[in-house]
């Protein structure tokens, strides 16, 4: 793998398909001049689905294409023929994509194969057959299909690296990545050389680990100082960290204080990060005397008595890099062998399971509140305006130019209490009422 520029953010618009219209039709039979209603239902509009696709690496494709529309449902037709369902639009995203919907809903697409419906197709309209009853044997109207959901989605890619390289700016993280993988991150003698995470793959005995080099962390990184904050999210899912620490900082700062700063930022960002197992890579050993480096390594080993490995390294001479990889690979193995219990705040399975369970829960929470209930306001010209997703969608189902449909709709509005609520507010027969952009002259007293 070469140096990877990562497109780690994208905004897309998704629109599910509109439902097909129901049909108004009557049976034709040789001997019967006018048969019963036989208009079929419209098909449901197609959903927009995101799925986690292991062959994708970044969000680059979304720079070129940001609008996604699923197919519309077919219209119903005579002889009770139902319209076809709209085609589902399947959009692939790379593993590690976090999707935020504007209403606050979040989906985590971690495991390849995970699917999430992000916009539901509109329901199809019912054909006139449904409106036939003892008193209404020949209904000359059908329902229209409704619009599908439309959403703006923020996509963010959190890297799925196994090992995160963390440390202060200039510590030598990118140099290390360049030495142990084929990635070619930019290396330079000033802080914040790395502006975006870079991934590289380290190989050993046929096994591979993905290392992520992230921008340096400074004091306050977890609150957004410097660049680190943005990128701490990327190492959240690593199995282990390599803390890169300059043995003898070129800027004259104190290694022990530097160590504390980085560790504190990890802790403050998320305690799960702080408890990841790690290796301490003391860097730039070629700049200090051998005994000094050894003494420092011993000092750190004693301090980190929890068994964190300490390795003296130099990306200039290659010293210690092999030992570092040995430690990293063996540590990665012990972490992988742990049951996926979330001990390290890292259980991708849990995220995937949550993503799968979420759609159900979300509809229980959001839909009823949004659909029930309506609000009545009075415009300056005396017109009554009734608003609310449920009533607006009800009105959208019927053709305002069809008197029978309007009479049916009026009965439905009475049934759900819109008319009595209007009357309680002072509405009188003959007043104009507007719902979802349609004007009505309601006359609740008149026989329907
Ligand atoms: N002598 C010596 N210099 C090194 C070594 N490793 C890195 N450097 C130098 O230290 C400076 C910073 O190295 P980088 O690898 O860019 O450091 P970084 O941690 O990625 O820095 P940021 O991306 O800014 O966070 C560069 O000038 C490197 O050439 C080393 O082992 N020996
Ligand atoms: Mg760097």
CSV table of C-alpha atoms and ligand atoms in Angstrom, one decimal:
chain,number,residue,atom,x,y,z
A,1,UNK,CA,0.0,0.0,0.0
A,2,UNK,CA,1.4,3.4,-0.9
A,3,UNK,CA,0.7,6.7,0.9
A,4,UNK,CA,-3.0,7.1,1.1
A,5,UNK,CA,-4.8,10.4,0.9
A,6,UNK,CA,-8.0,9.9,2.8
A,7,UNK,CA,-11.2,11.5,1.9
A,8,UNK,CA,-12.7,11.2,5.3
A,9,UNK,CA,-15.8,13.4,5.0
A,10,UNK,CA,-18.6,13.8,2.5
A,11,UNK,CA,-22.1,15.2,2.5
A,12,UNK,CA,-24.7,13.5,0.3
A,13,UNK,CA,-28.4,13.9,-0.4
A,14,UNK,CA,-30.6,10.8,-0.6
A,15,UNK,CA,-34.1,10.7,-1.9
A,16,UNK,CA,-36.2,7.6,-1.7
A,17,UNK,CA,-38.7,6.8,-4.5
A,18,UNK,CA,-42.2,8.2,-4.6
A,19,UNK,CA,-45.0,5.7,-4.2
A,20,UNK,CA,-47.1,4.9,-7.3
A,21,UNK,CA,-50.6,6.2,-7.6
A,22,UNK,CA,-53.6,4.0,-7.0
A,23,UNK,CA,-55.9,3.4,-10.0
A,24,UNK,CA,-59.5,4.3,-10.6
A,25,UNK,CA,-61.0,1.7,-12.8
A,26,UNK,CA,-64.2,-0.4,-13.2
A,27,UNK,CA,-64.5,-4.0,-14.3
A,28,UNK,CA,-65.6,-4.5,-17.9
A,29,UNK,CA,-67.5,-7.6,-18.7
A,30,UNK,CA,-69.4,-8.5,-21.7
A,31,UNK,CA,-72.8,-8.8,-20.0
A,32,UNK,CA,-72.3,-6.2,-17.3
A,33,UNK,CA,-72.5,-2.6,-18.5
A,34,UNK,CA,-70.6,-1.3,-15.6
A,35,UNK,CA,-68.7,-3.7,-13.2
A,36,UNK,CA,-67.5,-3.0,-9.8
A,37,UNK,CA,-64.3,-1.0,-9.0
A,38,UNK,CA,-61.1,-2.8,-9.8
A,39,UNK,CA,-58.4,-0.2,-9.6
A,40,UNK,CA,-55.1,-1.7,-8.3
A,41,UNK,CA,-52.7,-0.1,-5.8
A,42,UNK,CA,-49.6,1.8,-6.6
A,43,UNK,CA,-46.3,0.2,-5.7
A,44,UNK,CA,-44.1,1.4,-2.8
A,45,UNK,CA,-41.3,3.7,-3.7
A,46,UNK,CA,-37.7,2.3,-3.5
A,47,UNK,CA,-35.6,2.8,-0.4
A,48,UNK,CA,-32.1,4.2,-0.4
A,49,UNK,CA,-29.8,1.8,1.4
A,50,UNK,CA,-26.2,2.2,2.5
A,51,UNK,CA,-24.1,-0.9,2.7
A,52,UNK,CA,-20.7,-1.5,4.1
A,53,UNK,CA,-18.5,-2.7,1.2
A,54,UNK,CA,-15.1,-4.1,2.0
A,55,UNK,CA,-13.7,-3.3,-1.4
A,56,UNK,CA,-14.0,0.5,-0.7
A,57,UNK,CA,-11.2,2.4,1.0
A,58,UNK,CA,-12.4,6.0,1.2
A,59,UNK,CA,-15.2,8.4,0.5
A,60,UNK,CA,-13.6,9.7,-2.6
A,61,UNK,CA,-16.5,8.6,-4.9
A,62,UNK,CA,-18.8,11.0,-3.1
A,63,UNK,CA,-16.7,14.0,-4.3
A,64,UNK,CA,-18.0,13.2,-7.8
A,65,UNK,CA,-21.5,12.1,-6.9
A,66,UNK,CA,-23.5,13.5,-4.1
A,67,UNK,CA,-27.2,12.9,-5.1
A,68,UNK,CA,-28.8,9.5,-4.8
A,69,UNK,CA,-32.4,8.7,-5.8
A,70,UNK,CA,-34.2,5.4,-5.6
A,71,UNK,CA,-36.8,4.4,-8.1
A,72,UNK,CA,-40.4,5.4,-7.9
A,73,UNK,CA,-43.2,2.9,-7.5
A,74,UNK,CA,-45.3,1.9,-10.5
A,75,UNK,CA,-48.9,3.1,-10.7
A,76,UNK,CA,-51.7,0.6,-10.2
A,77,UNK,CA,-53.9,-0.3,-13.1
A,78,UNK,CA,-57.2,-2.0,-13.9
A,79,UNK,CA,-58.2,-5.6,-13.2
A,80,UNK,CA,-56.6,-5.0,-9.7
A,81,UNK,CA,-53.1,-5.0,-11.1
A,82,UNK,CA,-50.7,-3.5,-8.5
A,83,UNK,CA,-47.8,-1.2,-9.5
A,84,UNK,CA,-44.3,-2.6,-9.2
A,85,UNK,CA,-42.2,-1.6,-6.2
A,86,UNK,CA,-39.7,1.1,-6.9
A,87,UNK,CA,-36.1,-0.1,-7.2
A,88,UNK,CA,-33.9,0.1,-4.1
A,89,UNK,CA,-30.8,2.2,-4.6
A,90,UNK,CA,-27.8,0.5,-2.9
A,91,UNK,CA,-24.9,2.8,-2.1
A,92,UNK,CA,-21.6,1.3,-1.0
A,93,UNK,CA,-19.5,2.9,1.7
A,94,UNK,CA,-16.1,1.8,3.1
A,95,UNK,CA,-15.9,-0.1,6.4
A,96,UNK,CA,-15.6,2.4,9.2
A,97,UNK,CA,-18.1,4.9,7.9
A,98,UNK,CA,-20.2,6.7,10.4
A,99,UNK,CA,-23.4,8.2,9.0
A,100,UNK,CA,-25.2,11.1,10.7
A,101,UNK,CA,-28.7,12.1,9.5
A,102,UNK,CA,-29.8,15.7,10.1
A,103,UNK,CA,-32.3,14.6,12.7
A,104,UNK,CA,-29.5,13.3,14.9
A,105,UNK,CA,-29.8,9.6,14.0
A,106,UNK,CA,-26.4,7.8,13.6
A,107,UNK,CA,-25.5,4.6,11.9
A,108,UNK,CA,-22.1,2.9,12.2
A,109,UNK,CA,-21.1,0.8,9.2
A,110,UNK,CA,-18.3,-1.3,10.5
A,111,UNK,CA,-18.8,-4.8,9.4
A,112,UNK,CA,-18.8,-5.5,5.7
A,113,UNK,CA,-22.3,-6.5,4.6
A,114,UNK,CA,-24.1,-4.4,7.1
A,115,UNK,CA,-27.0,-2.6,5.5
A,116,UNK,CA,-29.0,0.4,6.7
A,117,UNK,CA,-32.1,2.0,5.2
A,118,UNK,CA,-31.4,5.7,5.2
A,119,UNK,CA,-34.4,6.9,3.3
A,120,UNK,CA,-37.7,5.0,3.1
A,121,UNK,CA,-39.7,4.9,-0.1
A,122,UNK,CA,-43.1,6.5,0.0
A,123,UNK,CA,-46.2,4.3,0.3
A,124,UNK,CA,-48.2,3.6,-2.8
A,125,UNK,CA,-51.7,4.9,-3.1
A,126,UNK,CA,-54.7,2.5,-2.8
A,127,UNK,CA,-56.8,1.8,-5.9
A,128,UNK,CA,-60.5,2.7,-5.9
A,129,UNK,CA,-61.4,-0.9,-5.0
A,130,UNK,CA,-60.5,0.0,-1.4
A,131,UNK,CA,-63.1,2.8,-1.2
A,132,UNK,CA,-66.1,0.7,-2.2
A,133,UNK,CA,-68.6,0.0,0.5
A,134,UNK,CA,-72.3,-0.5,0.8
A,135,UNK,CA,-73.1,3.1,0.4
A,136,UNK,CA,-70.3,3.8,-2.1
A,137,UNK,CA,-70.4,1.1,-4.7
A,138,UNK,CA,-68.6,3.0,-7.4
A,139,UNK,CA,-65.9,5.2,-5.9
A,140,UNK,CA,-64.5,7.4,-8.7
A,141,UNK,CA,-61.2,8.2,-6.9
A,142,UNK,CA,-58.1,6.5,-5.8
A,143,UNK,CA,-55.2,7.6,-3.6
A,144,UNK,CA,-52.0,9.1,-4.8
A,145,UNK,CA,-48.6,7.7,-3.8
A,146,UNK,CA,-46.6,9.7,-1.4
A,147,UNK,CA,-43.1,11.2,-1.6
A,148,UNK,CA,-40.2,9.1,-0.3
A,149,UNK,CA,-38.0,10.3,2.6
A,150,UNK,CA,-35.4,12.9,1.8
A,151,UNK,CA,-32.3,13.4,3.9
A,152,UNK,CA,-28.9,15.1,4.0
A,153,UNK,CA,-26.3,12.7,5.3
A,154,UNK,CA,-22.9,13.5,6.7
A,155,UNK,CA,-20.5,10.6,6.1
A,156,UNK,CA,-17.3,10.3,8.1
A,157,UNK,CA,-14.8,7.7,7.7
A,158,UNK,CA,-13.1,6.5,10.9
A,159,UNK,CA,-10.0,4.5,9.9
A,160,UNK,CA,-10.0,0.9,10.6
A,161,UNK,CA,-6.3,0.7,11.5
A,162,UNK,CA,-5.0,-1.9,14.0
A,163,UNK,CA,-2.3,0.3,15.4
A,164,UNK,CA,-2.4,4.1,16.0
A,165,UNK,CA,0.8,6.1,16.1
A,166,UNK,CA,0.4,8.9,18.6
A,167,UNK,CA,2.7,11.5,20.0
A,168,UNK,CA,3.6,15.2,19.9
A,169,UNK,CA,4.2,17.0,16.7
A,170,UNK,CA,7.7,16.3,15.4
A,171,UNK,CA,8.1,13.2,17.5
A,172,UNK,CA,9.0,11.2,14.4
A,173,UNK,CA,5.7,9.3,13.8
A,174,UNK,CA,5.6,9.7,10.1
A,175,UNK,CA,9.3,8.8,9.8
A,176,UNK,CA,8.6,5.6,11.7
A,177,UNK,CA,5.6,4.8,9.4
A,178,UNK,CA,7.8,5.4,6.4
A,179,UNK,CA,10.4,2.9,7.7
A,180,UNK,CA,8.2,0.1,8.7
A,181,UNK,CA,5.6,0.3,5.8
A,182,UNK,CA,5.7,1.3,2.2
A,183,UNK,CA,3.6,4.4,3.0
A,184,UNK,CA,5.3,7.7,2.1
A,185,UNK,CA,4.0,10.3,4.5
A,186,UNK,CA,5.5,13.7,4.4
A,187,UNK,CA,8.3,14.2,6.9
A,188,UNK,CA,9.7,17.6,7.9
A,189,UNK,CA,11.3,19.3,10.8
A,190,UNK,CA,8.4,21.4,11.8
A,191,UNK,CA,5.3,20.6,13.8
A,192,UNK,CA,2.0,19.6,12.1
A,193,UNK,CA,3.7,18.2,9.0
A,194,UNK,CA,1.0,15.5,8.9
A,195,UNK,CA,-2.3,17.2,8.2
A,196,UNK,CA,-4.4,14.1,7.4
A,197,UNK,CA,-4.1,10.5,8.7
A,198,UNK,CA,-1.9,8.3,6.6
A,199,UNK,CA,-2.2,4.5,6.6
A,200,UNK,CA,0.5,1.9,5.9
A,201,UNK,CA,0.6,-1.8,6.1
A,202,UNK,CA,3.3,-3.6,8.1
A,203,UNK,CA,3.9,-7.2,7.2
A,204,UNK,CA,5.6,-10.0,9.1
A,205,UNK,CA,5.5,-13.8,8.6
A,206,UNK,CA,2.6,-13.4,6.2
A,207,UNK,CA,0.5,-11.4,8.7
A,208,UNK,CA,-0.4,-7.7,8.2
A,209,UNK,CA,-1.3,-4.9,10.5
A,210,UNK,CA,-2.5,-1.5,9.4
A,211,UNK,CA,-0.8,1.4,11.0
A,212,UNK,CA,-2.3,4.9,11.1
A,213,UNK,CA,-0.1,7.9,11.4
A,214,UNK,CA,-2.2,10.8,12.7
A,215,UNK,CA,-1.3,14.5,13.2
A,216,UNK,CA,0.6,15.3,16.4
A,217,UNK,CA,-1.3,15.9,19.6
A,218,UNK,CA,-0.7,19.0,21.7
A,219,UNK,CA,-2.1,20.2,25.0
A,220,UNK,CA,-5.9,20.7,24.6
A,221,UNK,CA,-6.1,18.4,21.5
A,222,UNK,CA,-9.1,16.6,23.0
A,223,UNK,CA,-10.9,20.0,23.1
A,224,UNK,CA,-10.0,20.8,19.5
A,225,UNK,CA,-6.6,22.5,19.8
A,226,UNK,CA,-4.2,21.9,16.9
A,227,UNK,CA,-5.3,19.2,14.6
A,228,UNK,CA,-5.3,16.2,16.9
A,229,UNK,CA,-8.9,16.3,18.0
A,230,UNK,CA,-10.3,15.6,14.5
A,231,UNK,CA,-8.0,12.6,14.2
A,232,UNK,CA,-8.3,11.1,17.6
A,233,UNK,CA,-11.6,9.7,16.3
A,234,UNK,CA,-9.6,7.8,13.8
A,235,UNK,CA,-7.6,5.9,16.4
A,236,UNK,CA,-10.7,5.1,18.5
A,237,UNK,CA,-11.0,1.8,16.8
A,238,UNK,CA,-7.3,0.7,16.9
A,239,UNK,CA,-6.4,-2.3,18.9
A,240,UNK,CA,-3.3,-0.8,20.2
A,241,UNK,CA,-1.2,2.4,20.2
A,242,UNK,CA,2.4,3.1,19.6
A,243,UNK,CA,3.3,6.2,21.6
A,244,UNK,CA,6.2,7.9,19.9
A,245,UNK,CA,8.3,10.0,22.2
A,246,UNK,CA,11.5,11.9,21.4
A,247,UNK,CA,14.4,10.8,23.7
A,248,UNK,CA,16.0,14.2,23.5
A,249,UNK,CA,13.5,16.7,22.1
A,250,UNK,CA,15.0,19.1,19.6
A,251,UNK,CA,12.8,21.9,21.0
A,252,UNK,CA,14.4,21.4,24.4
A,253,UNK,CA,11.1,20.3,26.0
A,254,UNK,CA,11.1,17.6,28.8
A,255,UNK,CA,10.3,14.1,27.6
A,256,UNK,CA,8.4,13.2,30.8
A,257,UNK,CA,6.2,16.3,30.4
A,258,UNK,CA,5.7,15.5,26.7
A,259,UNK,CA,4.7,11.9,27.6
A,260,UNK,CA,2.1,13.2,30.1
A,261,UNK,CA,0.6,15.7,27.7
A,262,UNK,CA,-0.1,13.1,25.1
A,263,UNK,CA,-1.4,10.5,27.6
A,264,UNK,CA,-3.6,13.1,29.2
A,265,UNK,CA,-5.2,14.1,25.8
A,266,UNK,CA,-5.9,10.5,25.1
A,267,UNK,CA,-7.5,10.1,28.5
A,268,UNK,CA,-9.6,13.2,28.1
A,269,UNK,CA,-10.8,12.4,24.7
A,270,UNK,CA,-12.2,9.0,25.6
A,271,UNK,CA,-11.2,6.7,28.4
A,272,UNK,CA,-11.4,3.7,26.0
A,273,UNK,CA,-8.5,5.1,24.1
A,274,UNK,CA,-6.4,5.5,27.2
A,275,UNK,CA,-6.8,1.9,28.2
A,276,UNK,CA,-5.7,0.5,24.8
A,277,UNK,CA,-2.5,-1.5,25.2
A,278,UNK,CA,0.5,0.3,23.9
A,279,UNK,CA,4.2,0.3,23.1
A,280,UNK,CA,6.4,3.2,23.9
A,281,UNK,CA,8.8,4.0,21.0
A,282,UNK,CA,11.6,6.2,22.2
A,283,UNK,CA,12.6,8.0,19.0
A,284,UNK,CA,15.6,9.5,17.3
A,285,UNK,CA,18.1,7.4,19.2
A,286,UNK,CA,20.8,8.3,16.7
A,287,UNK,CA,20.9,11.8,18.3
A,288,UNK,CA,21.8,10.6,21.8
A,289,UNK,CA,24.6,8.5,23.2
A,290,UNK,CA,23.8,4.8,23.4
A,291,UNK,CA,24.1,4.7,27.2
A,292,UNK,CA,21.7,7.6,27.6
A,293,UNK,CA,19.1,5.9,25.4
A,294,UNK,CA,19.5,2.7,27.4
A,295,UNK,CA,19.1,4.5,30.7
A,296,UNK,CA,16.1,6.2,29.4
A,297,UNK,CA,14.5,3.0,28.3
A,298,UNK,CA,15.1,1.4,31.7
A,299,UNK,CA,13.7,4.4,33.4
A,300,UNK,CA,10.5,4.2,31.3
A,301,UNK,CA,10.2,0.4,31.7
A,302,UNK,CA,10.1,0.8,35.5
A,303,UNK,CA,7.7,3.7,35.3
A,304,UNK,CA,5.3,1.8,33.1
A,305,UNK,CA,5.2,-1.2,35.3
A,306,UNK,CA,2.0,-2.3,33.7
A,307,UNK,CA,4.1,-4.1,31.2
A,308,UNK,CA,3.9,-1.7,28.3
A,309,UNK,CA,6.9,-2.4,26.0
A,310,UNK,CA,9.6,0.2,25.6
A,311,UNK,CA,11.8,0.2,22.5
A,312,UNK,CA,14.6,2.5,21.6
A,313,UNK,CA,14.3,3.4,17.9
A,314,UNK,CA,15.8,5.4,15.2
A,315,UNK,CA,14.2,6.0,11.8
A,316,UNK,CA,17.5,7.4,10.7
A,317,UNK,CA,19.6,4.3,11.3
A,318,UNK,CA,16.8,1.7,11.5
A,319,UNK,CA,17.8,0.8,15.1
A,320,UNK,CA,15.1,-0.9,17.1
A,321,UNK,CA,12.5,-1.0,14.3
A,322,UNK,CA,12.5,-4.7,14.0
A,323,UNK,CA,12.1,-5.1,17.8
A,324,UNK,CA,9.3,-2.6,17.6
A,325,UNK,CA,7.4,-4.5,15.0
A,326,UNK,CA,8.0,-7.8,17.0
A,327,UNK,CA,6.4,-6.2,20.0
A,328,UNK,CA,3.5,-4.7,18.0
A,329,UNK,CA,2.7,-8.0,16.3
A,330,UNK,CA,2.8,-10.0,19.4
A,331,UNK,CA,0.7,-7.5,21.3
A,332,UNK,CA,-1.8,-7.3,18.5
A,333,UNK,CA,-2.2,-11.1,18.7
A,334,UNK,CA,-3.0,-11.0,22.4
A,335,UNK,CA,-5.5,-8.3,21.9
A,336,UNK,CA,-7.1,-10.1,19.0
A,337,UNK,CA,-7.3,-13.2,21.2
A,338,UNK,CA,-9.4,-11.4,23.8
A,339,UNK,CA,-13.1,-12.0,23.6
A,340,UNK,CA,-14.7,-9.1,21.9
A,341,UNK,CA,-15.9,-7.8,25.2
A,342,UNK,CA,-15.2,-4.1,24.8
A,343,UNK,CA,-12.5,-4.2,27.5
A,344,UNK,CA,-10.5,-1.9,25.4
A,345,UNK,CA,-13.4,0.1,24.3
A,346,UNK,CA,-13.0,-1.7,21.0
A,347,UNK,CA,-15.8,-4.0,20.0
A,348,UNK,CA,-16.6,-3.5,16.3
A,349,UNK,CA,-19.1,-6.2,16.5
A,350,UNK,CA,-21.1,-4.2,19.1
A,351,UNK,CA,-21.1,-1.1,16.8
A,352,UNK,CA,-22.3,-3.3,13.9
A,353,UNK,CA,-25.0,-4.9,16.0
A,354,UNK,CA,-26.2,-1.5,17.2
A,355,UNK,CA,-26.3,-0.3,13.6
A,356,UNK,CA,-28.5,-3.3,12.7
A,357,UNK,CA,-30.8,-2.8,15.7
A,358,UNK,CA,-31.1,0.9,15.3
A,359,UNK,CA,-33.6,1.4,12.5
A,360,UNK,CA,-36.3,-0.3,14.5
A,361,UNK,CA,-35.8,1.7,17.6
A,362,UNK,CA,-35.5,4.9,15.7
A,363,UNK,CA,-38.9,4.5,14.1
A,364,UNK,CA,-40.5,3.8,17.4
A,365,UNK,CA,-39.0,7.0,18.7
A,366,UNK,CA,-39.3,9.4,15.9
A,367,UNK,CA,-42.2,8.5,13.7
A,368,UNK,CA,-45.2,8.6,16.1
A,369,UNK,CA,-44.4,11.9,17.5
A,370,UNK,CA,-43.9,13.5,14.1
A,371,UNK,CA,-47.0,11.9,12.6
A,372,UNK,CA,-49.6,12.4,15.1
A,373,UNK,CA,-50.8,15.8,16.1
A,374,UNK,CA,-51.3,18.9,14.1
A,375,UNK,CA,-51.1,22.6,14.7
A,376,UNK,CA,-53.7,25.3,13.8
A,377,UNK,CA,-52.8,28.9,13.1
A,378,UNK,CA,-54.8,31.7,11.6
A,379,UNK,CA,-53.3,33.8,8.8
A,380,UNK,CA,-53.9,37.5,8.5
A,381,UNK,CA,-56.4,37.1,5.7
A,382,UNK,CA,-58.6,34.9,8.0
A,383,UNK,CA,-57.5,31.6,6.4
A,384,UNK,CA,-57.0,28.7,8.8
A,385,UNK,CA,-53.8,26.8,8.4
A,386,UNK,CA,-53.5,23.3,9.6
A,387,UNK,CA,-50.0,21.9,9.7
A,388,UNK,CA,-48.4,18.6,10.7
A,389,UNK,CA,-46.7,15.8,8.9
A,390,UNK,CA,-49.6,13.3,9.3
A,391,UNK,CA,-52.4,15.6,8.1
A,392,UNK,CA,-50.2,17.0,5.3
A,393,UNK,CA,-49.4,13.5,4.1
A,394,UNK,CA,-53.1,12.6,4.3
A,395,UNK,CA,-54.1,15.5,2.1
A,396,UNK,CA,-51.4,14.8,-0.4
A,397,UNK,CA,-53.1,11.4,-1.1
A,398,UNK,CA,-56.1,12.9,-2.7
A,399,UNK,CA,-56.8,14.9,-5.9
A,400,UNK,CA,-58.2,18.3,-4.9
A,401,UNK,CA,-60.1,18.5,-8.2
A,402,UNK,CA,-62.0,15.2,-7.5
A,403,UNK,CA,-65.1,16.0,-5.5
A,404,UNK,CA,-65.6,12.4,-4.3
A,405,UNK,CA,-62.1,12.3,-3.1
A,406,UNK,CA,-62.5,15.6,-1.3
A,407,UNK,CA,-65.7,14.4,0.4
A,408,UNK,CA,-63.9,11.2,1.5
A,409,UNK,CA,-61.0,13.3,2.8
A,410,UNK,CA,-63.4,15.6,4.7
A,411,UNK,CA,-64.7,12.5,6.5
A,412,UNK,CA,-61.2,11.5,7.4
A,413,UNK,CA,-60.4,15.0,8.7
A,414,UNK,CA,-63.5,14.8,10.9
A,415,UNK,CA,-62.5,11.4,12.1
A,416,UNK,CA,-59.0,12.5,13.3
A,417,UNK,CA,-60.5,15.6,15.0
A,418,UNK,CA,-59.2,18.3,12.7
A,419,UNK,CA,-62.7,19.8,12.2
A,420,UNK,CA,-63.6,19.8,15.9
A,421,UNK,CA,-60.3,21.4,16.7
A,422,UNK,CA,-60.9,24.1,14.1
A,423,UNK,CA,-64.4,24.7,15.5
A,424,UNK,CA,-63.0,25.0,19.0
A,425,UNK,CA,-60.7,27.8,17.7
A,426,UNK,CA,-63.7,29.7,16.2
A,427,UNK,CA,-63.9,28.2,12.7
A,428,UNK,CA,-67.2,28.7,10.9
A,429,UNK,CA,-68.7,26.8,8.0
A,430,UNK,CA,-67.5,28.5,4.8
A,431,UNK,CA,-64.1,29.7,6.2
A,432,UNK,CA,-61.1,28.8,4.1
A,433,UNK,CA,-58.8,26.1,5.4
A,434,UNK,CA,-55.3,25.4,4.1
A,435,UNK,CA,-53.6,22.1,4.6
A,436,UNK,CA,-50.3,21.2,3.0
A,437,UNK,CA,-50.7,23.9,0.3
A,438,UNK,CA,-54.3,22.8,-0.6
A,439,UNK,CA,-57.2,25.2,0.1
A,440,UNK,CA,-60.5,23.7,1.3
A,441,UNK,CA,-63.9,25.2,1.8
A,442,UNK,CA,-65.0,22.9,4.6
A,443,UNK,CA,-68.7,22.7,5.5
A,444,UNK,CA,-68.9,20.3,8.3
A,445,UNK,CA,-72.6,20.9,8.8
A,446,UNK,CA,-73.5,19.8,5.3
A,447,UNK,CA,-74.4,16.2,4.7
A,448,UNK,CA,-71.6,14.2,3.0
B,1,LIG,N1,18.0,12.3,13.5
B,1,LIG,C1,16.8,11.8,13.4
B,1,LIG,N2,15.8,12.6,12.9
B,1,LIG,C2,14.5,12.1,12.8
B,1,LIG,C3,14.2,10.8,13.1
B,1,LIG,N3,12.9,10.6,13.0
B,1,LIG,C4,12.4,11.7,12.5
B,1,LIG,N4,13.4,12.7,12.4
B,1,LIG,C5,13.2,14.1,12.0
B,1,LIG,O1,12.3,14.7,12.9
B,1,LIG,C6,11.5,15.6,12.2
B,1,LIG,C7,10.0,15.3,12.4
B,1,LIG,O2,9.7,14.0,11.9
B,1,LIG,P1,8.3,13.5,11.4
B,1,LIG,O3,8.4,12.1,11.1
B,1,LIG,O4,7.8,14.4,10.4
B,1,LIG,O5,7.5,13.8,12.8
B,1,LIG,P2,5.9,13.6,13.1
B,1,LIG,O6,5.8,13.1,14.4
B,1,LIG,O7,5.3,12.9,12.0
B,1,LIG,O8,5.5,15.1,13.1
B,1,LIG,P3,4.0,15.8,12.8
B,1,LIG,O9,3.5,15.2,11.6
B,1,LIG,O10,4.3,17.2,12.7
B,1,LIG,O11,3.2,15.4,14.0
B,1,LIG,C8,11.9,15.5,10.7
B,1,LIG,O12,12.8,16.5,10.4
B,1,LIG,C9,12.6,14.2,10.7
B,1,LIG,O13,13.6,14.1,9.7
B,1,LIG,C10,15.3,9.9,13.6
B,1,LIG,O14,15.2,8.7,13.9
B,1,LIG,N5,16.6,10.5,13.7
B,2,LIG,MG1,3.8,13.4,10.7
